[in-house]
């Protein structure tokens, strides 16, 4: 979602909101702040922009040819074949192009090849490199007139994207390609794309591949400045974001004391089979945010933190195990153990620091605690 927001056009209010989310605030922080913080080492401002639509519905789509092969037309006009290839290695992404050109009324073929080191691998991918190379080549041939231009590639995704562009990564290159095609068409050129499978030999594509590999040699220098691809940025961020297996410091002091295994899958086991009422009671006892004076006083909802029995602060432990007012409600709870009496973790389905790896919540004991807590009526709104 964070990367999606950054790829929105500048006119979108959400896109402008990203500045404010990043601002440092100690309290009332947006949940997105954590996401922003996790991705702070990535320069999101250089991320590509992705519009809802690449083309208007009535814009003509390019002619692509996936699979079937037929010989290039030998018409009166000139003809040009452009093979495009990409390479990703040595943490670089580059592209190579090989051009075969036959001007009109001319039997001699002209050849040309070029290679471009596009970007670091963390910003671009082979797919975007192919599209960038196509846009680059088309830009250099806009002076042509009356040519049939065929672009060859082994990247099927690139060809399919050109045929049916969507709201997707690499869109800027696709837009550029379409604009250039329009210009070429005005000069009487015909542009088409052809995908060629790896099983099919193609000399021109072989040359392009050589050029692409030259672009990603170890000492290659970046030549172009291209927008960072969303898909690549997202994949990278995903692989780096190791899931945190602890609660942040200063969060859930009571909950951590109750359950050393937090967060964990066992909490679903605890809650899933409970009724709504039982679940609210268990949540109060496990988090400590309960309708007990100990907590109510903390949030200025009660005048004192003392229990009505007058003996102590009304904490979850006092309420569950010690308060004299509720002695009769504890008989059921006490039947579930001899060794864990007064153990908050045991009665609330948490892991004690002394428990070993084979620990599992004792569901019967948890249910007994919930039943007795409900029986007191103390945790319900009055
Ligand atoms: Zn009490």
Short mmCIF file of C-alpha atoms and ligand atoms in Angstrom, two decimals:
data_model
loop_
_atom_site.label_atom_id
_atom_site.label_comp_id
_atom_site.label_asym_id
_atom_site.label_seq_id
_atom_site.Cartn_x
_atom_site.Cartn_y
_atom_site.Cartn_z
CA UNK A 1 0.00 0.00 0.00
CA UNK A 2 2.87 2.34 0.81
CA UNK A 3 4.49 1.85 -2.59
CA UNK A 4 1.07 2.08 -4.26
CA UNK A 5 0.56 5.49 -2.67
CA UNK A 6 3.90 6.71 -3.96
CA UNK A 7 3.09 5.61 -7.50
CA UNK A 8 -0.10 7.67 -7.53
CA UNK A 9 -0.09 10.77 -9.73
CA UNK A 10 0.78 14.02 -7.92
CA UNK A 11 -2.82 15.17 -8.35
CA UNK A 12 -4.04 12.49 -5.98
CA UNK A 13 -4.58 13.79 -2.41
CA UNK A 14 -3.29 10.53 -0.93
CA UNK A 15 0.01 11.02 -2.70
CA UNK A 16 0.44 14.42 -1.06
CA UNK A 17 -0.50 12.90 2.31
CA UNK A 18 2.67 10.82 2.33
CA UNK A 19 4.76 13.85 3.36
CA UNK A 20 2.75 14.37 6.47
CA UNK A 21 2.80 10.71 7.46
CA UNK A 22 6.58 10.76 7.50
CA UNK A 23 6.75 13.64 9.94
CA UNK A 24 7.99 12.70 13.34
CA UNK A 25 5.34 12.68 16.01
CA UNK A 26 5.79 10.92 19.28
CA UNK A 27 2.14 10.47 20.07
CA UNK A 28 -0.86 9.56 17.94
CA UNK A 29 1.40 8.24 15.25
CA UNK A 30 -0.20 6.98 12.08
CA UNK A 31 0.07 3.19 11.75
CA UNK A 32 1.62 3.95 8.37
CA UNK A 33 4.51 5.63 10.16
CA UNK A 34 5.93 2.19 10.96
CA UNK A 35 5.72 1.21 7.31
CA UNK A 36 7.35 4.45 6.26
CA UNK A 37 10.05 3.88 8.83
CA UNK A 38 10.72 0.33 7.66
CA UNK A 39 11.21 1.56 4.08
CA UNK A 40 13.15 4.72 4.98
CA UNK A 41 16.31 3.56 3.21
CA UNK A 42 14.47 3.50 -0.13
CA UNK A 43 14.15 6.79 -1.96
CA UNK A 44 10.43 6.60 -2.64
CA UNK A 45 10.37 9.96 -4.38
CA UNK A 46 12.13 8.42 -7.38
CA UNK A 47 9.42 5.77 -7.70
CA UNK A 48 7.62 5.59 -11.02
CA UNK A 49 4.15 7.08 -11.40
CA UNK A 50 1.36 4.72 -12.37
CA UNK A 51 -1.85 6.21 -13.71
CA UNK A 52 -5.20 4.42 -13.51
CA UNK A 53 -5.17 4.09 -17.28
CA UNK A 54 -2.28 3.84 -19.71
CA UNK A 55 -4.29 4.62 -22.81
CA UNK A 56 -7.73 5.97 -23.58
CA UNK A 57 -10.17 3.18 -24.41
CA UNK A 58 -10.41 4.38 -28.04
CA UNK A 59 -6.64 4.49 -28.60
CA UNK A 60 -5.54 1.87 -31.05
CA UNK A 61 -3.40 -0.90 -29.52
CA UNK A 62 -0.15 -1.87 -31.18
CA UNK A 63 0.05 -4.86 -33.43
CA UNK A 64 1.75 -7.70 -31.64
CA UNK A 65 2.50 -11.16 -32.78
CA UNK A 66 3.03 -13.83 -30.16
CA UNK A 67 3.81 -17.27 -31.47
CA UNK A 68 3.03 -17.34 -35.21
CA UNK A 69 5.82 -16.27 -37.46
CA UNK A 70 5.64 -14.91 -40.93
CA UNK A 71 8.32 -13.33 -43.05
CA UNK A 72 8.88 -9.61 -42.93
CA UNK A 73 7.07 -7.82 -45.71
CA UNK A 74 9.14 -6.84 -48.70
CA UNK A 75 7.19 -3.84 -49.79
CA UNK A 76 8.30 -0.82 -51.68
CA UNK A 77 9.13 1.04 -48.47
CA UNK A 78 12.07 0.46 -46.22
CA UNK A 79 12.14 -2.18 -43.64
CA UNK A 80 13.78 -2.36 -40.28
CA UNK A 81 14.12 -5.09 -37.72
CA UNK A 82 15.07 -4.20 -34.16
CA UNK A 83 16.01 -6.93 -31.73
CA UNK A 84 15.80 -5.98 -28.07
CA UNK A 85 17.32 -7.91 -25.21
CA UNK A 86 18.00 -7.35 -21.52
CA UNK A 87 20.42 -8.59 -18.95
CA UNK A 88 20.44 -8.54 -15.16
CA UNK A 89 23.64 -9.43 -13.36
CA UNK A 90 26.40 -7.88 -11.26
CA UNK A 91 23.61 -5.95 -9.54
CA UNK A 92 22.97 -4.08 -12.77
CA UNK A 93 20.25 -4.06 -15.36
CA UNK A 94 21.09 -3.30 -18.95
CA UNK A 95 19.70 -3.66 -22.39
CA UNK A 96 21.07 -4.39 -25.81
CA UNK A 97 19.71 -3.56 -29.22
CA UNK A 98 20.63 -4.87 -32.67
CA UNK A 99 19.20 -3.17 -35.73
CA UNK A 100 18.94 -4.43 -39.27
CA UNK A 101 17.83 -1.80 -41.75
CA UNK A 102 17.12 -1.84 -45.45
CA UNK A 103 16.29 1.53 -46.95
CA UNK A 104 13.77 1.64 -49.81
CA UNK A 105 15.09 0.78 -53.28
CA UNK A 106 18.21 -0.57 -51.71
CA UNK A 107 19.31 -4.18 -51.50
CA UNK A 108 22.09 -3.71 -49.02
CA UNK A 109 21.39 -4.29 -45.37
CA UNK A 110 22.76 -1.95 -42.74
CA UNK A 111 23.56 -3.11 -39.24
CA UNK A 112 23.85 -1.26 -36.01
CA UNK A 113 24.09 -2.30 -32.37
CA UNK A 114 24.01 -0.46 -29.09
CA UNK A 115 24.06 -1.27 -25.42
CA UNK A 116 22.72 0.67 -22.46
CA UNK A 117 23.44 0.20 -18.79
CA UNK A 118 20.10 1.24 -17.42
CA UNK A 119 20.09 1.06 -13.64
CA UNK A 120 20.93 -0.83 -10.50
CA UNK A 121 19.15 -4.14 -10.14
CA UNK A 122 17.37 -2.81 -7.04
CA UNK A 123 15.55 -0.27 -9.20
CA UNK A 124 14.88 -2.01 -12.51
CA UNK A 125 14.16 -5.49 -13.79
CA UNK A 126 14.62 -7.27 -17.16
CA UNK A 127 11.00 -6.52 -18.07
CA UNK A 128 11.32 -2.77 -17.53
CA UNK A 129 14.73 -2.79 -19.26
CA UNK A 130 13.18 -4.27 -22.41
CA UNK A 131 10.47 -1.63 -22.45
CA UNK A 132 13.00 1.14 -21.78
CA UNK A 133 15.18 -0.11 -24.64
CA UNK A 134 12.23 -0.18 -27.03
CA UNK A 135 11.30 3.37 -26.13
CA UNK A 136 14.93 4.42 -26.57
CA UNK A 137 15.25 2.86 -30.03
CA UNK A 138 11.94 4.22 -31.30
CA UNK A 139 13.05 7.65 -30.16
CA UNK A 140 16.20 7.46 -32.31
CA UNK A 141 14.33 6.48 -35.49
CA UNK A 142 11.53 9.07 -35.47
CA UNK A 143 12.98 10.63 -38.64
CA UNK A 144 12.12 7.58 -40.76
CA UNK A 145 9.44 7.68 -43.43
CA UNK A 146 7.50 4.82 -44.97
CA UNK A 147 9.22 2.04 -43.05
CA UNK A 148 7.90 -1.19 -41.67
CA UNK A 149 9.52 -1.46 -38.26
CA UNK A 150 9.42 -4.77 -36.44
CA UNK A 151 10.63 -5.03 -32.85
CA UNK A 152 11.74 -8.49 -31.77
CA UNK A 153 12.05 -9.66 -28.20
CA UNK A 154 12.22 -12.84 -26.18
CA UNK A 155 10.33 -11.19 -23.33
CA UNK A 156 6.71 -12.31 -23.67
CA UNK A 157 5.52 -10.18 -20.75
CA UNK A 158 6.77 -7.04 -22.50
CA UNK A 159 4.88 -7.85 -25.69
CA UNK A 160 1.69 -8.78 -23.85
CA UNK A 161 1.88 -5.57 -21.84
CA UNK A 162 2.25 -3.52 -25.01
CA UNK A 163 -0.78 -5.23 -26.52
CA UNK A 164 -2.91 -4.63 -23.46
CA UNK A 165 -1.39 -2.02 -21.13
CA UNK A 166 -2.93 -1.80 -17.68
CA UNK A 167 -2.39 0.03 -14.40
CA UNK A 168 0.97 -1.58 -13.84
CA UNK A 169 4.66 -1.17 -13.20
CA UNK A 170 6.63 -0.01 -16.22
CA UNK A 171 3.73 2.10 -17.43
CA UNK A 172 5.85 5.17 -18.13
CA UNK A 173 7.87 3.30 -20.73
CA UNK A 174 4.71 1.93 -22.32
CA UNK A 175 3.30 5.45 -22.59
CA UNK A 176 6.51 6.67 -24.17
CA UNK A 177 6.46 3.81 -26.69
CA UNK A 178 2.86 4.60 -27.66
CA UNK A 179 3.61 8.27 -28.16
CA UNK A 180 6.58 7.47 -30.37
CA UNK A 181 4.57 4.97 -32.40
CA UNK A 182 1.98 7.67 -33.08
CA UNK A 183 4.70 9.99 -34.30
CA UNK A 184 6.16 7.28 -36.53
CA UNK A 185 2.73 6.46 -37.92
CA UNK A 186 2.20 10.06 -38.93
CA UNK A 187 5.27 9.68 -41.16
CA UNK A 188 3.79 6.66 -42.86
CA UNK A 189 5.66 4.05 -40.84
CA UNK A 190 4.18 0.83 -39.59
CA UNK A 191 5.34 -0.47 -36.20
CA UNK A 192 4.79 -3.99 -34.97
CA UNK A 193 6.09 -6.20 -32.18
CA UNK A 194 7.00 -9.83 -32.28
CA UNK A 195 7.77 -12.27 -29.50
CA UNK A 196 10.26 -14.97 -30.35
CA UNK A 197 10.57 -18.00 -28.09
CA UNK A 198 13.97 -19.11 -26.81
CA UNK A 199 13.72 -22.33 -28.80
CA UNK A 200 13.72 -20.34 -32.02
CA UNK A 201 17.10 -19.23 -33.34
CA UNK A 202 17.42 -15.58 -34.26
CA UNK A 203 20.72 -14.04 -35.24
CA UNK A 204 19.66 -10.48 -34.56
CA UNK A 205 18.42 -11.34 -31.07
CA UNK A 206 21.71 -13.09 -30.41
CA UNK A 207 23.53 -9.87 -31.23
CA UNK A 208 21.20 -7.88 -28.99
CA UNK A 209 21.84 -10.30 -26.14
CA UNK A 210 25.60 -9.82 -26.53
CA UNK A 211 25.08 -6.09 -26.27
CA UNK A 212 22.88 -6.47 -23.21
CA UNK A 213 25.49 -8.60 -21.49
CA UNK A 214 28.14 -6.02 -22.29
CA UNK A 215 25.94 -3.45 -20.56
CA UNK A 216 26.01 -5.40 -17.31
CA UNK A 217 29.71 -6.14 -17.13
CA UNK A 218 31.15 -5.67 -13.71
CA UNK A 219 32.73 -2.28 -14.44
CA UNK A 220 29.77 -0.91 -16.44
CA UNK A 221 28.69 2.63 -15.60
CA UNK A 222 25.12 3.84 -15.45
CA UNK A 223 24.13 5.82 -18.51
CA UNK A 224 20.50 6.68 -17.94
CA UNK A 225 18.39 7.91 -15.12
CA UNK A 226 15.15 5.95 -15.11
CA UNK A 227 12.33 5.98 -12.58
CA UNK A 228 12.50 3.26 -9.98
CA UNK A 229 10.16 0.36 -10.75
CA UNK A 230 7.45 -0.31 -8.22
CA UNK A 231 7.47 -4.09 -8.70
CA UNK A 232 11.21 -4.30 -8.07
CA UNK A 233 11.10 -1.91 -5.12
CA UNK A 234 8.27 -3.87 -3.54
CA UNK A 235 9.96 -7.24 -3.96
CA UNK A 236 13.13 -5.90 -2.42
CA UNK A 237 11.34 -4.33 0.54
CA UNK A 238 9.40 -7.54 1.11
CA UNK A 239 12.52 -9.66 1.21
CA UNK A 240 14.19 -7.29 3.66
CA UNK A 241 11.26 -6.85 6.01
CA UNK A 242 11.73 -9.71 8.41
CA UNK A 243 8.58 -10.16 10.47
CA UNK A 244 9.11 -8.98 14.02
CA UNK A 245 8.48 -11.71 16.55
CA UNK A 246 8.24 -9.54 19.64
CA UNK A 247 5.98 -6.74 20.78
CA UNK A 248 7.68 -3.34 20.70
CA UNK A 249 9.25 -2.17 23.95
CA UNK A 250 6.83 -0.24 26.12
CA UNK A 251 3.78 -1.93 24.62
CA UNK A 252 1.67 -4.44 26.52
CA UNK A 253 3.48 -4.64 29.83
CA UNK A 254 0.67 -6.63 31.44
CA UNK A 255 0.06 -8.77 28.35
CA UNK A 256 3.75 -9.70 28.21
CA UNK A 257 3.71 -10.71 31.86
CA UNK A 258 0.65 -12.89 31.27
CA UNK A 259 1.98 -14.46 28.12
CA UNK A 260 5.66 -14.77 27.27
CA UNK A 261 4.73 -16.35 23.93
CA UNK A 262 3.10 -13.22 22.55
CA UNK A 263 2.51 -12.70 19.70
CA UNK A 264 1.66 -16.24 18.63
CA UNK A 265 -0.83 -18.49 16.92
CA UNK A 266 -2.11 -19.86 20.22
CA UNK A 267 -4.17 -16.71 20.83
CA UNK A 268 -6.47 -17.75 18.00
CA UNK A 269 -6.90 -21.11 19.65
CA UNK A 270 -7.88 -19.31 22.83
CA UNK A 271 -10.39 -16.92 21.34
CA UNK A 272 -11.83 -18.74 18.35
CA UNK A 273 -14.27 -20.94 20.22
CA UNK A 274 -15.43 -18.31 22.69
CA UNK A 275 -18.66 -16.37 22.56
CA UNK A 276 -18.45 -12.61 22.18
CA UNK A 277 -19.06 -12.09 25.88
CA UNK A 278 -16.44 -14.65 26.91
CA UNK A 279 -13.93 -13.15 24.50
CA UNK A 280 -14.38 -9.63 25.86
CA UNK A 281 -13.77 -10.90 29.37
CA UNK A 282 -10.67 -12.83 28.36
CA UNK A 283 -9.34 -9.85 26.43
CA UNK A 284 -9.78 -7.63 29.48
CA UNK A 285 -7.94 -10.06 31.73
CA UNK A 286 -5.12 -10.77 29.27
CA UNK A 287 -4.44 -7.15 28.34
CA UNK A 288 -5.05 -5.67 31.77
CA UNK A 289 -7.30 -3.06 30.22
CA UNK A 290 -10.17 -4.22 32.38
CA UNK A 291 -13.10 -2.62 34.15
CA UNK A 292 -11.15 -2.84 37.39
CA UNK A 293 -10.18 0.17 39.44
CA UNK A 294 -6.47 -0.49 38.92
CA UNK A 295 -6.89 0.31 35.22
CA UNK A 296 -9.86 2.70 35.42
CA UNK A 297 -7.87 4.99 37.72
CA UNK A 298 -5.02 5.06 35.21
CA UNK A 299 -7.30 6.38 32.47
CA UNK A 300 -9.04 8.84 34.84
CA UNK A 301 -12.26 6.85 34.84
CA UNK A 302 -12.23 6.08 38.56
CA UNK A 303 -11.34 8.11 41.66
CA UNK A 304 -9.18 5.41 43.19
CA UNK A 305 -7.24 2.34 42.15
CA UNK A 306 -8.18 0.54 45.35
CA UNK A 307 -10.49 -2.47 45.40
CA UNK A 308 -13.89 -2.16 47.09
CA UNK A 309 -12.77 -4.78 49.62
CA UNK A 310 -10.33 -2.17 50.95
CA UNK A 311 -7.37 -4.57 51.02
CA UNK A 312 -5.35 -3.72 47.93
CA UNK A 313 -5.12 -2.19 44.47
CA UNK A 314 -7.71 -3.78 42.22
CA UNK A 315 -5.47 -5.47 39.66
CA UNK A 316 -6.28 -8.46 37.48
CA UNK A 317 -4.34 -10.67 39.88
CA UNK A 318 -6.13 -9.33 42.93
CA UNK A 319 -9.48 -9.74 41.23
CA UNK A 320 -8.83 -13.24 39.93
CA UNK A 321 -6.97 -14.81 42.86
CA UNK A 322 -7.05 -12.82 46.05
CA UNK A 323 -10.04 -10.57 46.58
CA UNK A 324 -12.16 -11.88 49.42
CA UNK A 325 -15.36 -10.72 47.79
CA UNK A 326 -15.05 -13.40 45.10
CA UNK A 327 -13.78 -16.40 47.07
CA UNK A 328 -16.85 -18.50 46.30
CA UNK A 329 -16.47 -17.90 42.57
CA UNK A 330 -13.05 -19.54 42.52
CA UNK A 331 -13.94 -23.12 43.49
CA UNK A 332 -14.23 -24.26 39.86
CA UNK A 333 -10.96 -22.58 38.89
CA UNK A 334 -9.03 -24.22 41.70
CA UNK A 335 -10.03 -27.73 40.59
CA UNK A 336 -7.93 -27.45 37.44
CA UNK A 337 -4.54 -27.46 39.09
CA UNK A 338 -2.67 -28.00 42.30
CA UNK A 339 0.66 -26.67 41.16
CA UNK A 340 -0.33 -23.52 39.25
CA UNK A 341 -2.58 -21.83 41.77
CA UNK A 342 -2.20 -18.09 41.53
CA UNK A 343 -0.38 -18.42 38.21
CA UNK A 344 -1.82 -15.72 35.97
CA UNK A 345 -0.32 -17.20 32.81
CA UNK A 346 -1.79 -20.63 33.47
CA UNK A 347 -5.30 -19.30 34.04
CA UNK A 348 -5.29 -16.92 31.08
CA UNK A 349 -3.77 -19.27 28.49
CA UNK A 350 -0.35 -17.68 28.39
CA UNK A 351 3.15 -19.05 28.51
CA UNK A 352 5.08 -18.61 31.75
CA UNK A 353 8.80 -17.89 31.49
CA UNK A 354 9.30 -21.28 33.22
CA UNK A 355 7.30 -23.21 30.61
CA UNK A 356 9.27 -25.23 28.08
CA UNK A 357 8.84 -25.47 24.31
CA UNK A 358 6.08 -28.07 24.56
CA UNK A 359 3.85 -25.63 26.38
CA UNK A 360 0.26 -25.25 25.17
CA UNK A 361 -2.57 -23.22 26.70
CA UNK A 362 -4.70 -25.13 29.18
CA UNK A 363 -8.08 -24.38 27.64
CA UNK A 364 -10.20 -25.85 30.45
CA UNK A 365 -8.51 -23.67 33.03
CA UNK A 366 -8.93 -20.60 30.81
CA UNK A 367 -12.62 -21.32 30.43
CA UNK A 368 -12.97 -21.74 34.19
CA UNK A 369 -11.37 -18.32 34.76
CA UNK A 370 -13.69 -16.73 32.23
CA UNK A 371 -16.73 -18.35 33.83
CA UNK A 372 -15.86 -17.16 37.30
CA UNK A 373 -14.99 -13.65 36.05
CA UNK A 374 -18.37 -13.44 34.33
CA UNK A 375 -20.11 -14.77 37.46
CA UNK A 376 -18.77 -11.85 39.52
CA UNK A 377 -20.40 -9.39 37.11
CA UNK A 378 -17.51 -7.05 37.89
CA UNK A 379 -16.20 -6.72 34.33
CA UNK A 380 -19.47 -5.82 32.68
CA UNK A 381 -20.64 -2.31 31.95
CA UNK A 382 -23.24 -1.18 34.43
ZN1 LIG B 1 -10.53 -6.82 46.64
#
